[in-house]
Amino acid sequence: MLPEERKTTHRKEVSTLDHVVIRLAGDSGDGMQLAGLKFTTASVIFGNDISTFPDFPGEIRAPAGTLAGVSGFQIHFSSNIISTPGDELDALVVMNPAALRVNLADLKPNGILIVNQDTFSAKNLKKAGYNQNPLEDDSLRNFRVYPVSITTLNQTAVESEELTFKQINLTKNFFALGLISWLFDRPLTSTVEWIEEKFKHRPTIINANIKTLKAGYNYGETTELFPIQYHVPPAKMDPGLYKYISGNEALSLGLIAAANLAKKEIFYGAYPITPASDLLHELVKHKEFGIRVFQAEDEIAAIGSAIGASFGGLLGVAGTSGPGFSLMTEALGLAVITELPLVVINVQRAGPSTGMPTKPEQGDLLQALFGRNGESPLPVIAPQTPGDCFETAIEAVRIAMKYMTPVVILSDGFVANTIDPWKIPDISQYEQIEVQHPSKEILKGSERFYPYLRNENLVRPWAIPGTEGLEYRTGGLEKEDKTGGVSYDPLNHEKLVKTRAEKIRRITKDIQIQKVEGPKRGDLLVLSWGSTYGAAYTAAENMRKQGFSVSNANLKYLNPFPQNLEEILQSYEKILIPEMNLGQLQFLIQARYSIKTTGLAKVQGRPIQVREIQNKISTILGVE
Amino acid sequence: MKKSEQVLAPKDFATDLDVRWCPGCGDYSILANIKKTLPTLDIPKENIVFISGIGCSSRFPYYMNTYGMNTIHGRAPTFATGLKCSRPDLSVWVITGDGDGLSIGGNHLMHAMRRNVDIKILLFNNQIYGLTKGQYSPTSIFGKRTKSSPTGSLDYAVNPISWALGAEASFIARTVYSYGDHMREVLRRAADHKGTAFIEIYQNCLIFNDGTFKYATDKELRYDNILELKHGEPMVFGRDREKGIFLHGLTPKVIKYKEAGFTEYDLLIHDEYATEPTLAFFLSRMRHPHFPEPVGVFRAIQKETYDGMLEQSMREAIEARTKSFQELLHEGETWTVT
Ligand SMILES: Cc1ncc(C[n+]2csc(CCOP(=O)(O)OP(=O)(O)O)c2C)c(N)n1
Ligand code: SF4
Ligand SMILES: [Mg+2]
């Protein structure tokens, strides 16, 4: 926090902060997601860097007022570049007792707690499991509590409009939004414009929403309750045109981009599953870019159809989450042995089994690498931020087609749902993806086509049906070298197992070398992968600012590892590996490089927090 | 589909892999008849794809010099669906077995048929698991004694034609491995059909289930045990065409119609094109030894195919496209940072 003088016409004190994390929480029907998004828009237009994370309830229609029905939206806005939605909350807005109960643990000591006190009736308190009213029993003494009669104030604000009781109730999120907009000094313009556009044909709704929004703002300004207003100055963002993007949207757009760059149609096979269904919903909207979407009868059919498409010369992609990924196992092995290009997206969620569908985890790493019968290596890559999902999709498609191999993208429910500002890329700056299908010319006059004759990268030709003279058979049986016929020859089998493995291993020469942030050698390296990046980077950066020798590297390529990884690992005294599982990357690193590491395992269905990594670093370095 | 330039012969479809079925296996004759049929279809060899699951029967694609894929157990319809939906120009054939298609792959078989994907599914039914050496399959008769059911199986058998009807397949037929001409005719009909064609082919597993279809293959027995379906014709069978199928209320009955003083035209008349599958369903329930078993086309109706509709919607969307990919990226709420 950097308090600073500011010219103001306000009569209240203004305190300047460099970053703030707030969460809006209420019943699913309270419109907190929407209020959060509008607050976010105001923040980005104002010039802050932001990162947000929605927290949806586990149940679709939980009874109103219950713990299961609580929905939240977290916003981190800053005058610096940030890379996580934030761990602890500086401010929490709760619309009912259940929201208070679910979210209070994340609020910092002395944090701001705005409570819609109108909802703290005996009945609602009971639904939330409170025996006493927490607003009255002093249990909130460690926080700065601001009880506000949001329901009543909202009713008063909109009473001149002719609204039904239900409609009135639906506007109260805008009162709350107005209030926090004042508190954090956000302009209302973008929200007002949005309301006018959204409800174009319903003037009463426009008036009501705008009235209550402004009433909330004015309430903050005039009431004695709030002595201080907070100001977070704009960040120095990379210049350019921006929009919001969630990880799932970016993955979808990345696939379309890849189709564009490869001048290929994409076939997307999927069966609905949280948190991957949004990929299906998004891609199906883009037929005009050559995206064929097939909602299959199950995940086996999803991947089977995608492999069928690849056999036919399209790029097959199958998207799913943990349980569906398990069902795809056998077919993935077929893609490995037939050597067909394929991209499988696993948006990981907390497991095992059905686990916690709406909660993120990184528990499928070892499964992606090894979860098939026989020796069946394949490339595995993981996006680190929502924007990086776009790049990851393109990279996966490139590798799949260049190396004739299935590629697994390990996203997770955290990066999939995080919404970040994204600098819109210029697609003309991307390299085209070269794809070649052989024609009869490849035979050079001979009669025989060798579908498993390999190029310098050990890659076989992608011959496709419809090509005269190249008719060939493939399948799950071990192939005779070169001809692709069936072979049970012991040495042939060993040779092919090794060749397929070597092909994947060599991809390491064709991927970016591993980047490190911080000193090139030193006391400690934080080695993270996938979506743990944001927290790992921020924690390491905070330690660096305090003068410690802490570096961080985030692995995007989980198989094969980057060429320079071993050298990097040897350049640090200690290595800390934070991950949302019980130590799967740690296991891999230790097995592969015989290097001792320390793990930070968190499996709570929640992302690892900056503070948790920082505390662990402090322990390892022996600082207080 | 473009016309093939040169005339193909059955031998053009042979591969150099040794055929590994047991000598005398019923699969050989099916292979031979398919090889004879393909050159008559006017489809270039390179546009034909055979996709199979796992089983003795599923080795089939390896023996056909077309494009082919021997996939995983039970899932062939999924690969075929993806391929046909991506490449509607291809002629896609699925080869499956009674275990492959009706046990592990029952789900996919059903869904491919109800979607009416334009693929041809040939189910080689030998009422046994051949490749795994002789366990009972979903089509094995109740009480069948096999290696995995030494005291007789407790499973009621599935009726593949009824199954296909339940899944609303648009073309459904049955033939027998030893019926050369009949099989080729049925195959041609299937190839000409637009939509899912499901053909059950009775096949003799010499090693683990020999003689199961003797009633259908034996020249003498066949007269009384098989009813050859012909569209628009009365359902007559028997050495002297003396017997027929007569509908008594809602139950089919076999009658010696001539003896009973009826003519052929008092019998049930076959109608492949009936929109409702009721008649076809009656026929599918007629099983040996209580009834003569119908062979031929049970049902052949027209409805739009999944792949056809998908292709059309793709083309329409692509034609109607007004924006570039870059413009797509710019859609939604954007702001400029300077
Ligand atoms: C996932 C899986 N489970 C089991 C098997 C073993 N298996 C191979 S073929 C087969 C049964 C094949 O029976 P059917 O489809 O009737 O073919 P047939 O050999 O009789 O032609 C089984 C169980 C397998 N290959 N894969
Ligand atoms: S086991 Fe039976 S089905 Fe398999 S090849 Fe031998 S005879 Fe044919
Ligand atoms: Mg069988």
PDB file of C-alpha atoms in Angstrom, chain A residues 38 41 44-45 190 194 235-244 253-254 256-257 260 265 267 286-298 300-314 330-331 334 338 340 390 421-422 424-428 448 463-477 479 484-486 488, chain B residues 2 5-6 14-17 20 44-51 54 59-73 75 77-90 104 107-109 111-112 114-115 117 306-307 309-311 313-315 317-326 328-338:
ATOM      1  CA  LYS A  38     -19.128  -4.819 -14.814  1.00  0.00           C
ATOM      2  CA  THR A  41     -14.848  -3.602 -17.187  1.00  0.00           C
ATOM      3  CA  VAL A  44      -9.797  -2.201 -17.239  1.00  0.00           C
ATOM      4  CA  ILE A  45     -11.152   0.887 -18.934  1.00  0.00           C
ATOM      5  CA  SER A 190     -19.131   1.822 -18.881  1.00  0.00           C
ATOM      6  CA  TRP A 194     -23.879  -1.454 -20.946  1.00  0.00           C
ATOM      7  CA  ALA A 235      -1.056   0.084 -14.621  1.00  0.00           C
ATOM      8  CA  LYS A 236       1.531   0.319 -17.369  1.00  0.00           C
ATOM      9  CA  MET A 237       0.046  -2.187 -19.752  1.00  0.00           C
ATOM     10  CA  ASP A 238       1.574  -3.159 -23.045  1.00  0.00           C
ATOM     11  CA  PRO A 239      -0.088  -0.828 -25.587  1.00  0.00           C
ATOM     12  CA  GLY A 240      -2.601  -2.410 -27.917  1.00  0.00           C
ATOM     13  CA  LEU A 241      -6.156  -3.517 -28.320  1.00  0.00           C
ATOM     14  CA  TYR A 242      -7.475  -5.663 -25.500  1.00  0.00           C
ATOM     15  CA  LYS A 243     -10.459  -7.798 -24.628  1.00  0.00           C
ATOM     16  CA  TYR A 244     -11.340 -10.185 -21.857  1.00  0.00           C
ATOM     17  CA  LEU A 253     -10.039 -19.397 -30.498  1.00  0.00           C
ATOM     18  CA  GLY A 254      -6.596 -20.982 -30.580  1.00  0.00           C
ATOM     19  CA  ILE A 256      -9.747 -21.916 -34.868  1.00  0.00           C
ATOM     20  CA  ALA A 257      -6.510 -19.991 -35.362  1.00  0.00           C
ATOM     21  CA  ASN A 260      -6.620 -21.091 -40.167  1.00  0.00           C
ATOM     22  CA  GLU A 265     -10.754 -27.992 -41.165  1.00  0.00           C
ATOM     23  CA  PHE A 267     -13.206 -31.863 -36.318  1.00  0.00           C
ATOM     24  CA  HIS A 286     -17.751 -21.191 -35.588  1.00  0.00           C
ATOM     25  CA  LYS A 287     -18.670 -23.502 -38.414  1.00  0.00           C
ATOM     26  CA  GLU A 288     -17.848 -20.708 -40.826  1.00  0.00           C
ATOM     27  CA  PHE A 289     -14.173 -21.130 -39.960  1.00  0.00           C
ATOM     28  CA  GLY A 290     -14.233 -24.805 -40.842  1.00  0.00           C
ATOM     29  CA  ILE A 291     -14.888 -26.223 -37.382  1.00  0.00           C
ATOM     30  CA  ARG A 292     -16.985 -29.395 -37.502  1.00  0.00           C
ATOM     31  CA  VAL A 293     -18.441 -30.159 -34.117  1.00  0.00           C
ATOM     32  CA  PHE A 294     -19.814 -33.533 -33.142  1.00  0.00           C
ATOM     33  CA  GLN A 295     -21.557 -34.155 -29.825  1.00  0.00           C
ATOM     34  CA  ALA A 296     -20.806 -37.830 -29.386  1.00  0.00           C
ATOM     35  CA  GLU A 297     -22.595 -40.466 -27.287  1.00  0.00           C
ATOM     36  CA  ASP A 298     -19.657 -40.648 -24.873  1.00  0.00           C
ATOM     37  CA  ILE A 300     -14.911 -42.941 -26.366  1.00  0.00           C
ATOM     38  CA  ALA A 301     -16.957 -41.916 -29.353  1.00  0.00           C
ATOM     39  CA  ALA A 302     -15.656 -38.362 -29.065  1.00  0.00           C
ATOM     40  CA  ILE A 303     -12.048 -39.431 -29.436  1.00  0.00           C
ATOM     41  CA  GLY A 304     -12.883 -42.253 -31.863  1.00  0.00           C
ATOM     42  CA  SER A 305     -14.617 -39.841 -34.196  1.00  0.00           C
ATOM     43  CA  ALA A 306     -11.735 -37.394 -33.899  1.00  0.00           C
ATOM     44  CA  ILE A 307      -9.235 -40.109 -34.848  1.00  0.00           C
ATOM     45  CA  GLY A 308     -11.487 -41.099 -37.749  1.00  0.00           C
ATOM     46  CA  ALA A 309     -11.434 -37.485 -38.897  1.00  0.00           C
ATOM     47  CA  SER A 310      -7.643 -37.382 -38.689  1.00  0.00           C
ATOM     48  CA  PHE A 311      -7.395 -40.588 -40.683  1.00  0.00           C
ATOM     49  CA  GLY A 312      -9.440 -38.763 -43.297  1.00  0.00           C
ATOM     50  CA  GLY A 313      -7.099 -35.756 -43.320  1.00  0.00           C
ATOM     51  CA  LEU A 314      -8.854 -33.268 -41.038  1.00  0.00           C
ATOM     52  CA  GLU A 330      -7.586 -46.930 -25.038  1.00  0.00           C
ATOM     53  CA  ALA A 331      -8.208 -44.849 -28.148  1.00  0.00           C
ATOM     54  CA  LEU A 334      -4.485 -46.388 -30.895  1.00  0.00           C
ATOM     55  CA  THR A 338      -1.234 -45.718 -35.763  1.00  0.00           C
ATOM     56  CA  LEU A 340      -2.157 -40.161 -36.483  1.00  0.00           C
ATOM     57  CA  PHE A 390      -4.549 -19.549 -27.327  1.00  0.00           C
ATOM     58  CA  PRO A 421      -7.436  -8.920 -20.197  1.00  0.00           C
ATOM     59  CA  TRP A 422      -5.873 -10.225 -23.365  1.00  0.00           C
ATOM     60  CA  ILE A 424      -5.585  -9.354 -29.157  1.00  0.00           C
ATOM     61  CA  PRO A 425      -2.952 -11.052 -31.264  1.00  0.00           C
ATOM     62  CA  ASP A 426      -2.307 -10.248 -34.893  1.00  0.00           C
ATOM     63  CA  ILE A 427      -2.782 -13.556 -36.660  1.00  0.00           C
ATOM     64  CA  SER A 428      -0.689 -12.447 -39.629  1.00  0.00           C
ATOM     65  CA  ARG A 448       4.419 -50.302 -53.210  1.00  0.00           C
ATOM     66  CA  ALA A 463      -1.609 -40.362 -46.638  1.00  0.00           C
ATOM     67  CA  ILE A 464      -5.336 -39.855 -46.801  1.00  0.00           C
ATOM     68  CA  PRO A 465      -8.210 -41.821 -48.320  1.00  0.00           C
ATOM     69  CA  GLY A 466      -9.133 -40.614 -51.754  1.00  0.00           C
ATOM     70  CA  THR A 467      -5.480 -40.666 -52.852  1.00  0.00           C
ATOM     71  CA  GLU A 468      -5.075 -43.126 -55.663  1.00  0.00           C
ATOM     72  CA  GLY A 469      -2.313 -45.672 -55.317  1.00  0.00           C
ATOM     73  CA  LEU A 470      -1.666 -45.080 -51.599  1.00  0.00           C
ATOM     74  CA  GLU A 471      -4.366 -47.347 -50.207  1.00  0.00           C
ATOM     75  CA  TYR A 472      -3.049 -48.612 -46.883  1.00  0.00           C
ATOM     76  CA  ARG A 473      -4.271 -50.307 -43.760  1.00  0.00           C
ATOM     77  CA  THR A 474      -3.453 -49.296 -40.221  1.00  0.00           C
ATOM     78  CA  GLY A 475      -4.693 -50.192 -36.792  1.00  0.00           C
ATOM     79  CA  GLY A 476      -3.906 -51.244 -33.288  1.00  0.00           C
ATOM     80  CA  LEU A 477      -1.847 -54.321 -34.100  1.00  0.00           C
ATOM     81  CA  LYS A 479       3.170 -52.868 -37.391  1.00  0.00           C
ATOM     82  CA  GLY A 484       2.764 -51.104 -41.723  1.00  0.00           C
ATOM     83  CA  GLY A 485       1.662 -54.718 -42.127  1.00  0.00           C
ATOM     84  CA  VAL A 486       0.953 -56.855 -39.077  1.00  0.00           C
ATOM     85  CA  TYR A 488       4.645 -60.294 -34.210  1.00  0.00           C
TER      86      TYR A 488
ATOM     87  CA  LYS B   2     -16.244 -40.021 -59.419  1.00  0.00           C
ATOM     88  CA  GLU B   5     -11.385 -45.059 -64.784  1.00  0.00           C
ATOM     89  CA  GLN B   6     -10.416 -48.641 -65.190  1.00  0.00           C
ATOM     90  CA  ALA B  14      -6.443 -58.422 -52.438  1.00  0.00           C
ATOM     91  CA  THR B  15      -3.549 -57.398 -50.170  1.00  0.00           C
ATOM     92  CA  ASP B  16      -0.242 -59.131 -49.694  1.00  0.00           C
ATOM     93  CA  LEU B  17      -0.961 -60.058 -46.095  1.00  0.00           C
ATOM     94  CA  ARG B  20      -5.047 -65.727 -41.007  1.00  0.00           C
ATOM     95  CA  PRO B  44     -12.900 -45.791 -57.115  1.00  0.00           C
ATOM     96  CA  LYS B  45     -10.905 -48.094 -54.910  1.00  0.00           C
ATOM     97  CA  GLU B  46      -9.162 -45.187 -53.209  1.00  0.00           C
ATOM     98  CA  ASN B  47     -12.490 -43.819 -52.021  1.00  0.00           C
ATOM     99  CA  ILE B  48     -13.410 -46.957 -50.111  1.00  0.00           C
ATOM    100  CA  VAL B  49     -12.533 -47.342 -46.434  1.00  0.00           C
ATOM    101  CA  PHE B  50     -13.079 -50.383 -44.229  1.00  0.00           C
ATOM    102  CA  ILE B  51     -13.097 -49.769 -40.506  1.00  0.00           C
ATOM    103  CA  ILE B  54     -11.492 -56.272 -32.781  1.00  0.00           C
ATOM    104  CA  ARG B  59      -9.169 -58.556 -39.208  1.00  0.00           C
ATOM    105  CA  PHE B  60     -11.059 -57.972 -42.421  1.00  0.00           C
ATOM    106  CA  PRO B  61      -9.628 -54.542 -43.409  1.00  0.00           C
ATOM    107  CA  TYR B  62      -6.122 -56.006 -43.498  1.00  0.00           C
ATOM    108  CA  TYR B  63      -7.226 -58.227 -46.350  1.00  0.00           C
ATOM    109  CA  MET B  64      -8.743 -55.517 -48.507  1.00  0.00           C
ATOM    110  CA  ASN B  65      -6.580 -53.364 -50.691  1.00  0.00           C
ATOM    111  CA  THR B  66      -8.533 -50.219 -49.925  1.00  0.00           C
ATOM    112  CA  TYR B  67      -7.929 -47.706 -47.164  1.00  0.00           C
ATOM    113  CA  GLY B  68      -8.613 -49.376 -43.859  1.00  0.00           C
ATOM    114  CA  MET B  69      -8.338 -49.188 -40.128  1.00  0.00           C
ATOM    115  CA  ASN B  70      -8.532 -51.954 -37.579  1.00  0.00           C
ATOM    116  CA  THR B  71      -9.408 -49.937 -34.491  1.00  0.00           C
ATOM    117  CA  ILE B  72     -10.264 -50.929 -30.929  1.00  0.00           C
ATOM    118  CA  HIS B  73     -12.822 -53.333 -29.579  1.00  0.00           C
ATOM    119  CA  ARG B  75     -15.633 -48.678 -31.303  1.00  0.00           C
ATOM    120  CA  PRO B  77     -18.714 -47.003 -35.604  1.00  0.00           C
ATOM    121  CA  THR B  78     -17.191 -43.999 -33.825  1.00  0.00           C
ATOM    122  CA  PHE B  79     -14.170 -43.849 -36.130  1.00  0.00           C
ATOM    123  CA  ALA B  80     -16.415 -44.387 -39.117  1.00  0.00           C
ATOM    124  CA  THR B  81     -18.733 -41.607 -37.970  1.00  0.00           C
ATOM    125  CA  GLY B  82     -15.858 -39.154 -37.582  1.00  0.00           C
ATOM    126  CA  LEU B  83     -14.443 -40.124 -40.946  1.00  0.00           C
ATOM    127  CA  LYS B  84     -17.722 -39.927 -42.833  1.00  0.00           C
ATOM    128  CA  CYS B  85     -18.608 -36.619 -41.179  1.00  0.00           C
ATOM    129  CA  SER B  86     -15.241 -35.239 -42.242  1.00  0.00           C
ATOM    130  CA  ARG B  87     -15.048 -36.809 -45.672  1.00  0.00           C
ATOM    131  CA  PRO B  88     -18.561 -37.336 -47.031  1.00  0.00           C
ATOM    132  CA  ASP B  89     -16.997 -38.190 -50.389  1.00  0.00           C
ATOM    133  CA  LEU B  90     -15.791 -41.550 -49.079  1.00  0.00           C
ATOM    134  CA  ILE B 104     -18.671 -53.855 -25.905  1.00  0.00           C
ATOM    135  CA  ASN B 107     -23.725 -48.161 -27.509  1.00  0.00           C
ATOM    136  CA  HIS B 108     -21.862 -46.932 -30.582  1.00  0.00           C
ATOM    137  CA  LEU B 109     -23.677 -49.243 -32.951  1.00  0.00           C
ATOM    138  CA  HIS B 111     -26.000 -44.288 -31.946  1.00  0.00           C
ATOM    139  CA  ALA B 112     -24.509 -44.551 -35.415  1.00  0.00           C
ATOM    140  CA  ARG B 114     -30.094 -43.619 -34.949  1.00  0.00           C
ATOM    141  CA  ARG B 115     -28.087 -40.738 -36.388  1.00  0.00           C
ATOM    142  CA  VAL B 117     -24.698 -41.720 -40.615  1.00  0.00           C
ATOM    143  CA  TYR B 306     -26.295 -36.917 -40.184  1.00  0.00           C
ATOM    144  CA  ASP B 307     -23.202 -36.381 -42.267  1.00  0.00           C
ATOM    145  CA  MET B 309     -26.912 -32.389 -42.822  1.00  0.00           C
ATOM    146  CA  LEU B 310     -23.636 -31.517 -41.125  1.00  0.00           C
ATOM    147  CA  GLU B 311     -21.922 -31.011 -44.460  1.00  0.00           C
ATOM    148  CA  SER B 313     -24.658 -26.655 -42.568  1.00  0.00           C
ATOM    149  CA  MET B 314     -20.873 -26.339 -42.870  1.00  0.00           C
ATOM    150  CA  ARG B 315     -21.066 -25.225 -46.495  1.00  0.00           C
ATOM    151  CA  ALA B 317     -21.934 -21.286 -42.813  1.00  0.00           C
ATOM    152  CA  ILE B 318     -18.737 -20.980 -44.817  1.00  0.00           C
ATOM    153  CA  GLU B 319     -20.535 -19.340 -47.716  1.00  0.00           C
ATOM    154  CA  ALA B 320     -22.358 -16.928 -45.443  1.00  0.00           C
ATOM    155  CA  ARG B 321     -19.189 -15.934 -43.645  1.00  0.00           C
ATOM    156  CA  THR B 322     -18.685 -12.190 -43.549  1.00  0.00           C
ATOM    157  CA  LYS B 323     -15.751 -11.780 -41.231  1.00  0.00           C
ATOM    158  CA  SER B 324     -12.109 -12.764 -41.212  1.00  0.00           C
ATOM    159  CA  PHE B 325     -10.560 -14.643 -38.334  1.00  0.00           C
ATOM    160  CA  GLN B 326      -8.850 -11.447 -37.227  1.00  0.00           C
ATOM    161  CA  LEU B 328     -13.558 -12.624 -35.011  1.00  0.00           C
ATOM    162  CA  LEU B 329     -10.783 -11.961 -32.520  1.00  0.00           C
ATOM    163  CA  HIS B 330     -11.891  -8.340 -32.334  1.00  0.00           C
ATOM    164  CA  GLU B 331     -15.491  -9.177 -31.487  1.00  0.00           C
ATOM    165  CA  GLY B 332     -16.920  -8.357 -28.085  1.00  0.00           C
ATOM    166  CA  GLU B 333     -15.995  -5.662 -25.628  1.00  0.00           C
ATOM    167  CA  THR B 334     -12.548  -4.281 -26.458  1.00  0.00           C
ATOM    168  CA  TRP B 335     -10.457  -1.366 -25.252  1.00  0.00           C
ATOM    169  CA  THR B 336      -7.216   0.255 -26.264  1.00  0.00           C
ATOM    170  CA  VAL B 337      -4.255   0.740 -23.996  1.00  0.00           C
ATOM    171  CA  THR B 338      -1.955   3.518 -25.171  1.00  0.00           C
TER     172      THR B 338
END
